[in-house]
Coordinates of C-alpha atoms in Angstrom, one line a residue:
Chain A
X1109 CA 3.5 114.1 -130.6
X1110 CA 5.0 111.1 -132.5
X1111 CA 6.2 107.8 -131.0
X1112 CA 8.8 105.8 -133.4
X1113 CA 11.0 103.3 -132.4
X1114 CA 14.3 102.6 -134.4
X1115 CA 15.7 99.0 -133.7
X1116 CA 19.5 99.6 -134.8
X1117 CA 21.9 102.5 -135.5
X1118 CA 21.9 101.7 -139.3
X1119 CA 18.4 102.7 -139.8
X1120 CA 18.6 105.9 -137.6
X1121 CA 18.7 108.1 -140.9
X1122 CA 15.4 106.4 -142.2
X1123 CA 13.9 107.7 -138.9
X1124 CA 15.9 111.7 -138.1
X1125 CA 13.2 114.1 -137.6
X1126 CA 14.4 117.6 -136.3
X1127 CA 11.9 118.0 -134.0
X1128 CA 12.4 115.0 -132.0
X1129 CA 14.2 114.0 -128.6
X1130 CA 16.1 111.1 -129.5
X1131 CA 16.3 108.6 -126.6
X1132 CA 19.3 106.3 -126.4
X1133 CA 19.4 102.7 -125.5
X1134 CA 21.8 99.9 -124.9
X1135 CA 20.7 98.4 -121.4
X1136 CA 23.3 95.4 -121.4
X1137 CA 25.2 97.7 -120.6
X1138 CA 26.3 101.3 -121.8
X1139 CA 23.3 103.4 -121.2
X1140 CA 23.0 101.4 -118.0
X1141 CA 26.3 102.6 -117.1
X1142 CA 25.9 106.0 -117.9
X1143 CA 22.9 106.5 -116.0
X1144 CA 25.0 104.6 -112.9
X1145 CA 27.8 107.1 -112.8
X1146 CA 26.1 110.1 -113.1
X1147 CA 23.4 109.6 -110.3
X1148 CA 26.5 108.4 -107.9
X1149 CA 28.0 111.9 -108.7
X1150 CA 30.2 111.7 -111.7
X1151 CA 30.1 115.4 -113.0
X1152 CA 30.1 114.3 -116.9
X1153 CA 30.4 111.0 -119.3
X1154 CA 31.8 111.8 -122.8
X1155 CA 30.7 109.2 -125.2
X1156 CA 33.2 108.9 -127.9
X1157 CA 32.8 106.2 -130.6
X1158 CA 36.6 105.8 -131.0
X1159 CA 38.8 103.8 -128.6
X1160 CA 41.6 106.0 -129.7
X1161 CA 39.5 109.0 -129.1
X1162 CA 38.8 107.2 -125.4
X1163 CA 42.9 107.1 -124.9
X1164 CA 43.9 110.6 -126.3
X1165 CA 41.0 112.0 -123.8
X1166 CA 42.6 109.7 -120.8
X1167 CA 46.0 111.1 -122.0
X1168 CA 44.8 114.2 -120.9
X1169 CA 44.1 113.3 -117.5
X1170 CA 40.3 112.3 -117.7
X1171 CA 39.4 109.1 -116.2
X1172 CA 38.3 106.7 -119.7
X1173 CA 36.0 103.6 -119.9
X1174 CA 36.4 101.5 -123.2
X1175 CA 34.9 97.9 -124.0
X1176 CA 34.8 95.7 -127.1
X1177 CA 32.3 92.6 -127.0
X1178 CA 31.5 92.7 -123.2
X1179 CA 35.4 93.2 -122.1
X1180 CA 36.9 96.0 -120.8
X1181 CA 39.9 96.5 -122.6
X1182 CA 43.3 96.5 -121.4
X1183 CA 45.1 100.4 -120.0
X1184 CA 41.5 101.8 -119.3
X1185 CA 40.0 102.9 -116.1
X1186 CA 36.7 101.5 -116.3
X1187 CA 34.4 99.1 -119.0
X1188 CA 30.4 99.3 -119.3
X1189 CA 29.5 97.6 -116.3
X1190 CA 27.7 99.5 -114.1
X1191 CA 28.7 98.0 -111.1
X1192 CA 31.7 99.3 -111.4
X1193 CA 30.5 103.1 -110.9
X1194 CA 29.2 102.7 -107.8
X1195 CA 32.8 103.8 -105.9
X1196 CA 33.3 107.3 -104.4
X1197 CA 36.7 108.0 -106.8
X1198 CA 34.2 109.1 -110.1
X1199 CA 32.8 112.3 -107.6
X1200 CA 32.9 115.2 -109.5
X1201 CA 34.7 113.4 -112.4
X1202 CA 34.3 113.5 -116.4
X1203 CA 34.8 110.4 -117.6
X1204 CA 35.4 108.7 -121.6
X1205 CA 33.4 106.4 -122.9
X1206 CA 33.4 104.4 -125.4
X1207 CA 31.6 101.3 -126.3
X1208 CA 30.8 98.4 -129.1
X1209 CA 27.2 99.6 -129.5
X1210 CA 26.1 102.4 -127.1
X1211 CA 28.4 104.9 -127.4
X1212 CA 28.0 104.1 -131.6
X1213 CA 24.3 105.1 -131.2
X1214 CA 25.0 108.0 -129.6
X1215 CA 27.5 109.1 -132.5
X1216 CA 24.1 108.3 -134.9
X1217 CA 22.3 110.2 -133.1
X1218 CA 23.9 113.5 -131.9
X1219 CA 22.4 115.8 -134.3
X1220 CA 19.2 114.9 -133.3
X1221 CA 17.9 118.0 -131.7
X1222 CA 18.2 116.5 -128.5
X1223 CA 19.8 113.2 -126.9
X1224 CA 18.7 111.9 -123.6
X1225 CA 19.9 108.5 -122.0
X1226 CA 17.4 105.8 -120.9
X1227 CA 18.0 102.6 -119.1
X1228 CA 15.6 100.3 -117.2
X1229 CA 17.7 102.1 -114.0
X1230 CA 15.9 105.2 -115.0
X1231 CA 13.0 104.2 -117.0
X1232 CA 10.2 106.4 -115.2
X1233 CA 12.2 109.8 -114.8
X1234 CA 12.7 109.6 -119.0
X1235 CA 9.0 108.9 -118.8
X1236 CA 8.5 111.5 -117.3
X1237 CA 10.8 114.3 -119.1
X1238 CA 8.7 113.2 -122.4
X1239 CA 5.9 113.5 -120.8
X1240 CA 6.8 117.0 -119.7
X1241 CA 8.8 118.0 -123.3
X1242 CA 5.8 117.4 -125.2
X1243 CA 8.4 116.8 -128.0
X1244 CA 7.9 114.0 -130.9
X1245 CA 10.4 111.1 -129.3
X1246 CA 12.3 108.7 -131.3
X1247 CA 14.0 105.3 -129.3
X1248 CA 16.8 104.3 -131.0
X1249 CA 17.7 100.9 -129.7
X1250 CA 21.7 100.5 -130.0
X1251 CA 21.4 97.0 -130.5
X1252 CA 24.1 94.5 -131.7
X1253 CA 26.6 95.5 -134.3
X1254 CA 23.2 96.7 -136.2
X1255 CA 21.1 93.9 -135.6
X1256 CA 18.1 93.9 -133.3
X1257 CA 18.2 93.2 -129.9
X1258 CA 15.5 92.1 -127.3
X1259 CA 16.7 94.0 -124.4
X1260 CA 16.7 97.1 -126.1
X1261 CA 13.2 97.4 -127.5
X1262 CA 12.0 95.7 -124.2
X1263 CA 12.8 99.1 -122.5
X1264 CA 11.3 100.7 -125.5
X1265 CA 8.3 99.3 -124.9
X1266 CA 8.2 100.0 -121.6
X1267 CA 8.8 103.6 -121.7
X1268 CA 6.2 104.0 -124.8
X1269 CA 3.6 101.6 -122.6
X1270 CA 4.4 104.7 -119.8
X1271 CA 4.4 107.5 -121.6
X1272 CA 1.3 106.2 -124.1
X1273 CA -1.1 107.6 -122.0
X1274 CA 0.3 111.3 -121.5
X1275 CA -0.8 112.4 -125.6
X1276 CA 2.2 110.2 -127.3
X1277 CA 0.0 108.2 -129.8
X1278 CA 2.1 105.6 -131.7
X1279 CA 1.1 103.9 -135.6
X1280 CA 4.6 103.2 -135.5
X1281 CA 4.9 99.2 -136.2
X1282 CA 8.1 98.8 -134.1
X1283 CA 7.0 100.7 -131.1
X1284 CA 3.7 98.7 -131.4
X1285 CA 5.9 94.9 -131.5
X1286 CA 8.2 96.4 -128.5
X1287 CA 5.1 97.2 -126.6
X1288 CA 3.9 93.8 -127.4
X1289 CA 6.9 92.3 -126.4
X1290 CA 7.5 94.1 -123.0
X1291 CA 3.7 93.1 -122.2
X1292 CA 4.7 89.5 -122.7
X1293 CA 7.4 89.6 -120.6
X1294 CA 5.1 88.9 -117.1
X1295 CA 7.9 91.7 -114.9
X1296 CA 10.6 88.8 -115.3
X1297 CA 13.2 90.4 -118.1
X1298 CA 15.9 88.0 -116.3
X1299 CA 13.8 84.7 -117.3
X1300 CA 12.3 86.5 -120.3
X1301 CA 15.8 87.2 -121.4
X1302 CA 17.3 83.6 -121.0
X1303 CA 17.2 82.5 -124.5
X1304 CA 18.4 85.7 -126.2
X1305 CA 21.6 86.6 -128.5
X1306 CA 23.2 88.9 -125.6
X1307 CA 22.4 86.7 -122.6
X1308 CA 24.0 83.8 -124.4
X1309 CA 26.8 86.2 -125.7
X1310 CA 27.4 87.5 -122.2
X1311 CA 26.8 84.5 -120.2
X1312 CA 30.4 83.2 -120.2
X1313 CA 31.7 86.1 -119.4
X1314 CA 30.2 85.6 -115.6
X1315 CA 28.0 88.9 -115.8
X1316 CA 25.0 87.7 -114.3
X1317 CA 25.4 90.5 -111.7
X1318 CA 26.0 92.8 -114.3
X1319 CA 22.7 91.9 -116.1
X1320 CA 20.2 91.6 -112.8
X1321 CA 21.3 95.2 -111.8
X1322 CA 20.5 96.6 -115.8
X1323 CA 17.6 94.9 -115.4
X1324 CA 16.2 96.9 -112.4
X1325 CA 12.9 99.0 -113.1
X1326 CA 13.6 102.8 -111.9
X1327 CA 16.5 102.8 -109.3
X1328 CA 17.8 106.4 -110.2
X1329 CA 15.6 109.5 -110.7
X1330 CA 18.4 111.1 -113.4
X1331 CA 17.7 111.9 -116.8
X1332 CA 21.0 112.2 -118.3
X1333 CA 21.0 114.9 -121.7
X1334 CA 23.8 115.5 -124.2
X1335 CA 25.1 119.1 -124.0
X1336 CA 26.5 121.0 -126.7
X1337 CA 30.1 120.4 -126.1
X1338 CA 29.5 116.6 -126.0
X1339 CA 29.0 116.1 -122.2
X1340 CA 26.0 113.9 -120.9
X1341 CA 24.8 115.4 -117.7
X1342 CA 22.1 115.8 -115.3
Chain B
X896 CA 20.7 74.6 -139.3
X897 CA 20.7 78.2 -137.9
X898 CA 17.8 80.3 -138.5
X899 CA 17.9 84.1 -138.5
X900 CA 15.6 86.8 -139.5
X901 CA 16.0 90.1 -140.9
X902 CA 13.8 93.3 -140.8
X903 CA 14.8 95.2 -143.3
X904 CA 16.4 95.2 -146.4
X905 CA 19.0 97.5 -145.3
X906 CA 20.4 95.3 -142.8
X907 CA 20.5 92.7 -144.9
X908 CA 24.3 92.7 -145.8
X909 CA 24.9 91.9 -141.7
X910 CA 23.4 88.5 -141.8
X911 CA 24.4 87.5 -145.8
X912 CA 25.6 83.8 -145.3
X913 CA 26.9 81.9 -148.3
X914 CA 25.2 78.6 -147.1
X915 CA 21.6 80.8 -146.3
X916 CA 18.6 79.5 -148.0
X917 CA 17.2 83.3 -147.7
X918 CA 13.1 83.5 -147.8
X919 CA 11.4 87.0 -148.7
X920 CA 8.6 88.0 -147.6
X921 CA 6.6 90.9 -148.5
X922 CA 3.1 90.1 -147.2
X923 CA 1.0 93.4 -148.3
X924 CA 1.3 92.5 -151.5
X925 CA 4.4 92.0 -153.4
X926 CA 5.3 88.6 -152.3
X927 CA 1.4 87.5 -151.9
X928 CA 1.0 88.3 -155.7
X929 CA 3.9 86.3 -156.7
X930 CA 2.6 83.3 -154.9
X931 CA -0.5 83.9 -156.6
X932 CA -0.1 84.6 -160.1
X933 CA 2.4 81.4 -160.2
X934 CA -0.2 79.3 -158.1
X935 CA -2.4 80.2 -160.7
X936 CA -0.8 79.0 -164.0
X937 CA 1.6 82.0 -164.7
X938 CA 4.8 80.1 -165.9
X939 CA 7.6 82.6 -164.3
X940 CA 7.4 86.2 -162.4
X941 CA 10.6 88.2 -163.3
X942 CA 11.3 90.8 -160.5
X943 CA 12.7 93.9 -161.2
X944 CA 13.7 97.0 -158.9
X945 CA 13.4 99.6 -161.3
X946 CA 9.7 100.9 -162.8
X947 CA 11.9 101.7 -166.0
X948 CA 13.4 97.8 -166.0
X949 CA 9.7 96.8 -166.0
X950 CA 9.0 99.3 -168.9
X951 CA 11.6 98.1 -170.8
X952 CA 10.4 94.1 -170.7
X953 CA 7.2 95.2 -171.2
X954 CA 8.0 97.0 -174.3
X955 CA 9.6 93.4 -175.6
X956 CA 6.0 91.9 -175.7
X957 CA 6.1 90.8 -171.6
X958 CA 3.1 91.6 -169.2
X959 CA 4.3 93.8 -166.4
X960 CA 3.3 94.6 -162.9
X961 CA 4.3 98.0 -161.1
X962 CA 3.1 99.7 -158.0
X963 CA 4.5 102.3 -155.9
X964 CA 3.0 103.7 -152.1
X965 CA 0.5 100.9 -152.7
X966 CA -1.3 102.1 -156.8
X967 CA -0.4 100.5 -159.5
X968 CA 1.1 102.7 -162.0
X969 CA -0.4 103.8 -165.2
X970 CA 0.7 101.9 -168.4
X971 CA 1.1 98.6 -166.8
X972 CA -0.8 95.4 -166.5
X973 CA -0.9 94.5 -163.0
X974 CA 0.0 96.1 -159.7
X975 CA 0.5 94.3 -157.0
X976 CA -2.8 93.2 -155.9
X977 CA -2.9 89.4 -155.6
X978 CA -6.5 89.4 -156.2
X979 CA -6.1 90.7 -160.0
X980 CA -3.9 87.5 -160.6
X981 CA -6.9 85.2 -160.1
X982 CA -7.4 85.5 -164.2
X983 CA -6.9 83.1 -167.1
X984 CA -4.7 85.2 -169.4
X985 CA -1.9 84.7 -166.9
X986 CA -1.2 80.9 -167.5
X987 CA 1.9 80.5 -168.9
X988 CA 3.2 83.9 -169.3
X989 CA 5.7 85.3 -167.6
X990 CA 5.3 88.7 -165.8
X991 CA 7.5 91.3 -164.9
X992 CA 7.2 92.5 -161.2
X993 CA 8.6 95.7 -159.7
X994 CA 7.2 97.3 -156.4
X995 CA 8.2 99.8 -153.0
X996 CA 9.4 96.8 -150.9
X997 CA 9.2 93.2 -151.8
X998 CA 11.0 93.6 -155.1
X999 CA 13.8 95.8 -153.5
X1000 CA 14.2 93.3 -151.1
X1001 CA 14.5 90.1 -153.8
X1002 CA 17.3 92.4 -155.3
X1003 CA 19.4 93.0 -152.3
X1004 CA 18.8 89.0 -151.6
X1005 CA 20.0 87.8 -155.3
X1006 CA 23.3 86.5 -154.3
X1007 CA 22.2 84.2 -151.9
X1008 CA 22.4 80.6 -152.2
X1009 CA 19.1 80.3 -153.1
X1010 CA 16.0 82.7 -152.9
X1011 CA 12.4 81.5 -152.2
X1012 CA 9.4 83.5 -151.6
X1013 CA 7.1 83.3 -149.0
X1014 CA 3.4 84.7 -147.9
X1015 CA 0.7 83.2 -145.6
X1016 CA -1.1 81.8 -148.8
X1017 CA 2.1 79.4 -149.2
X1018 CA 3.3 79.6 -145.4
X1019 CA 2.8 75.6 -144.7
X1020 CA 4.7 74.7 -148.2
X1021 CA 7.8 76.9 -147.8
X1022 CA 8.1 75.7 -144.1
X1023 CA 8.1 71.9 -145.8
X1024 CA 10.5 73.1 -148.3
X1025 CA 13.3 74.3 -145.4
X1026 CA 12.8 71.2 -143.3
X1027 CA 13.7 69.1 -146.5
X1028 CA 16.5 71.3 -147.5
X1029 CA 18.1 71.3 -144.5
X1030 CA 20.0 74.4 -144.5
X1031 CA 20.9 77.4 -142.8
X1032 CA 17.8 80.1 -143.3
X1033 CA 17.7 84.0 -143.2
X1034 CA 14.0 85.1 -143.3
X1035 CA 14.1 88.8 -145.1
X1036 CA 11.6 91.0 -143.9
X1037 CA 10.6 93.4 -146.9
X1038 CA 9.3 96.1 -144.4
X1039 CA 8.1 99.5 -145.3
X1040 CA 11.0 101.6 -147.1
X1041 CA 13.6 99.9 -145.1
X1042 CA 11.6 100.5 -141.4
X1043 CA 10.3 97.3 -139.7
X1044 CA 6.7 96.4 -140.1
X1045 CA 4.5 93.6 -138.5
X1046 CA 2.9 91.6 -141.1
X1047 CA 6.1 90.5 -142.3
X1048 CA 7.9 90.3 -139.4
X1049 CA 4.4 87.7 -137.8
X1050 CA 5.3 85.9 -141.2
X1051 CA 8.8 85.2 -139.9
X1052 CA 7.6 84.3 -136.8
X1053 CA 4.5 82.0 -138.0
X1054 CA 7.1 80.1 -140.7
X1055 CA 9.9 80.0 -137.8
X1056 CA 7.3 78.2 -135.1
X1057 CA 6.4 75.9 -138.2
X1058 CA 10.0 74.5 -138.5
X1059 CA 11.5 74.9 -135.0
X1060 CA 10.5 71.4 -134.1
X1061 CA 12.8 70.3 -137.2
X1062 CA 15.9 70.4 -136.1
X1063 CA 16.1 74.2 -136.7
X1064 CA 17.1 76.3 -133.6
X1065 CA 17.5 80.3 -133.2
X1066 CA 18.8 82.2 -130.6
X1067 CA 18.0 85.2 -132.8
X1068 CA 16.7 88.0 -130.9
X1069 CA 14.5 88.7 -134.4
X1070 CA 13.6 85.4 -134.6
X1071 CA 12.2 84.9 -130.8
X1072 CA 10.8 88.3 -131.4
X1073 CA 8.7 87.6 -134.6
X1074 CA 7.6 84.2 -133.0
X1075 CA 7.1 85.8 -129.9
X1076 CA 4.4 88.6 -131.4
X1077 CA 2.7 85.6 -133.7
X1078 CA 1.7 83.6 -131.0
X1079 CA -0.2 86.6 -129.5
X1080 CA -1.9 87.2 -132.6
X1081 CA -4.5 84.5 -131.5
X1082 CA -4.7 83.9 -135.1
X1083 CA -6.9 86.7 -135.8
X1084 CA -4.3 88.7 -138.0
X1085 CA -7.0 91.1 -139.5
X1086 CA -8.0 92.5 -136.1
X1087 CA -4.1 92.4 -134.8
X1088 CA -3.1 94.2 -137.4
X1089 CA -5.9 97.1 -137.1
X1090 CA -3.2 99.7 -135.8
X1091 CA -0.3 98.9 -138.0
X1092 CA 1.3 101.3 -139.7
X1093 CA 1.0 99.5 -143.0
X1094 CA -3.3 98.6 -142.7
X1095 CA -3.5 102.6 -141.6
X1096 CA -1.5 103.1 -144.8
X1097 CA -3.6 101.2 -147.0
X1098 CA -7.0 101.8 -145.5
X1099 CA -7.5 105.0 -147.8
X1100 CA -6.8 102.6 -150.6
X1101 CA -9.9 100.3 -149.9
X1102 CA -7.7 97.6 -150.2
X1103 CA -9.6 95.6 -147.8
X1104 CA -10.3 92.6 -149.6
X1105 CA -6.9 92.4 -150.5
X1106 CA -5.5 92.5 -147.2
X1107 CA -7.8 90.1 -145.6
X1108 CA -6.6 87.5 -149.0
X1109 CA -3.0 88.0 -148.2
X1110 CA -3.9 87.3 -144.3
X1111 CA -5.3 83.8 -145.4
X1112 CA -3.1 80.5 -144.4
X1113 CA -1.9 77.9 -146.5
X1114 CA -3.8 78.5 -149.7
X1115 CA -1.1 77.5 -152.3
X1116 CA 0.8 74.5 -151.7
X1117 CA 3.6 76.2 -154.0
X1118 CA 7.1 77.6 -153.1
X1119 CA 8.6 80.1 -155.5
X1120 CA 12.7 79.8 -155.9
X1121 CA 14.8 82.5 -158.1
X1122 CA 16.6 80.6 -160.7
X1123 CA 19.9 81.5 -162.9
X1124 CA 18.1 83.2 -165.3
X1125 CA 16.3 85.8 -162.5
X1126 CA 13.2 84.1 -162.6
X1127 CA 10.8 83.2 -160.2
X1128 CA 9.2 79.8 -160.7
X1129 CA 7.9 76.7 -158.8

């Protein structure tokens, strides 16, 4: 089994291998999110790229989640922060997402033979479904607007560091720098963090909470996968 | 003065800055061997993207270099080694240049304000260019067919850490990252780089000796800029 680690959405077609589980990241704060609703019992999230898409599917009647540069925006239900899952009314809900990079990544990604969600919420149970898949695994990081970002191959690294072990060998020179990186990071994202892009992009938006609870190491036991008619579930 | 650093060539339209001084770098070889061969006496490398543009100079009485997947090709002077640069009939000729990465990556760059090239061999000198230029910089990151790769991506670190004390801040999440994995090389490049992608892809090659030159610091005391004309020259 190969590791490879894709740093942003624009590069994913350099990297599509139809025999690989692609796992999806964009901790601050979409996959965070995700993973958040769906281990307090929402029934679905639908990631749409599209904030029109979002509003035709909350037209319908299903509760929908859009955000644009860390705000959520104005006539939805819900934005990416994953605090705001944690409330009884999402039970047994489906709800629309759509976000500036996440939900884009997921869009990249969705022919990929199979998409899985990863956050640093739920690090060790996506550990541990590659570990059991035995599949090739490619991260692909969701970054910002295309560029790198450090939060994302931080939990790349930290999955590949827990799954390097099980078989998963890695030549791959970005798996092998997010390794590196997550190594160097001494357990303290939160410090480690303090002088990056999103940090500084996020800071005045007073999501400090937001970013201490997506940078929690294995809270929920879930291992969100994208279903054939576009549903991520458990 | 901002600095910024990009990994691959094909994210390079994200970060394109009118006011950018934007420095390539191509460490195994391409940008190595242009450092060279001008540190050496040759009066101008031209750098072409196409093997059939580098036919075509060649056939008007130029020497030419061409190497794809790391071989020089048949029917042309040089590849890309910088070692077979280290020769007399060089001085004063001009050589056309056209290789997998480091070319592609001077092409995509060619609008830019200006466009120098950088290695380890001329790491110190480009770093004193930038501090007396004073502008913003965009470090280009030739990579491996438009992946991420670590040689060039320590360069950008090593050449970052040289001018941060100058008045030059990042808050680049490539940038910290580059500088970030450089510091842990311990200055032992060769051994760091054992498990790279691109020393696993070269190995077969028994470029050894080449790879160990291009790892040496501060050699050349040149700095290679593109002029009007599509030349490189000091």
């Amino acid at each position: 089994m190969t590791i490879e680690t894709c740093y942003s959405p624009i590069q994913y077609p350099l990297f599509h291998n139809s025999n690989a589980i692609v796992v999806v990241i964009d901790v601050l704060r979409a996959t965070s999110a995700i993973v958040t609703a769906l281990a307090n019992g929402a029934a679905g999230m639908i990631p749409v790229a599209g904030v029109e898409t979002a509003k035709e599917w909350q037209n319908k009647g299903f509760l929908a989640a859009a955000e644009r540069n860390g705000i959520k925006l104005d006539g939805f239900d819900f934005g990416n922060s994953p605090l705001s899952y944690l409330v009884s009314d999402i039970k047994d809900k489906s709800i629309v997402i759509s976000t500036t990079n996440g939900t884009q990544a997921i869009e990249a990604a969705k022919e990929a033979k199979q998409v899985v969600i990863a956050s640093f919420l739920n690090a060790q149970a996506v550990a541990n479904y590659l570990i059991q898949q035995q599949q090739d695994v490619i991260f692909l990081c969701s970054g910002w607007k295309n560029k790198f970002n450090l939060e994302d191959s931080l939990l790349a690294g930290y999955i590949s560091e827990l799954i390097s072990q099980n078989g998963f060998t890695s030549n791959c020179d970005s798996t092998i720098a997010a390794k590196i990186l997550y190594n160097q990071t001494g357990g303290n994202l939160f410090d480690f963090l303090a002088q990056s892009s999103h940090r500084n992009r996020l800071s005045h938006l007073n999501l400090e909470e937001d970013i201490q609870f997506c940078l929690k190491h294995n809270v929920y036991n879930v291992v969100p996968v994208l279903n054939t008619e576009g549903y991520l579930t458990l």
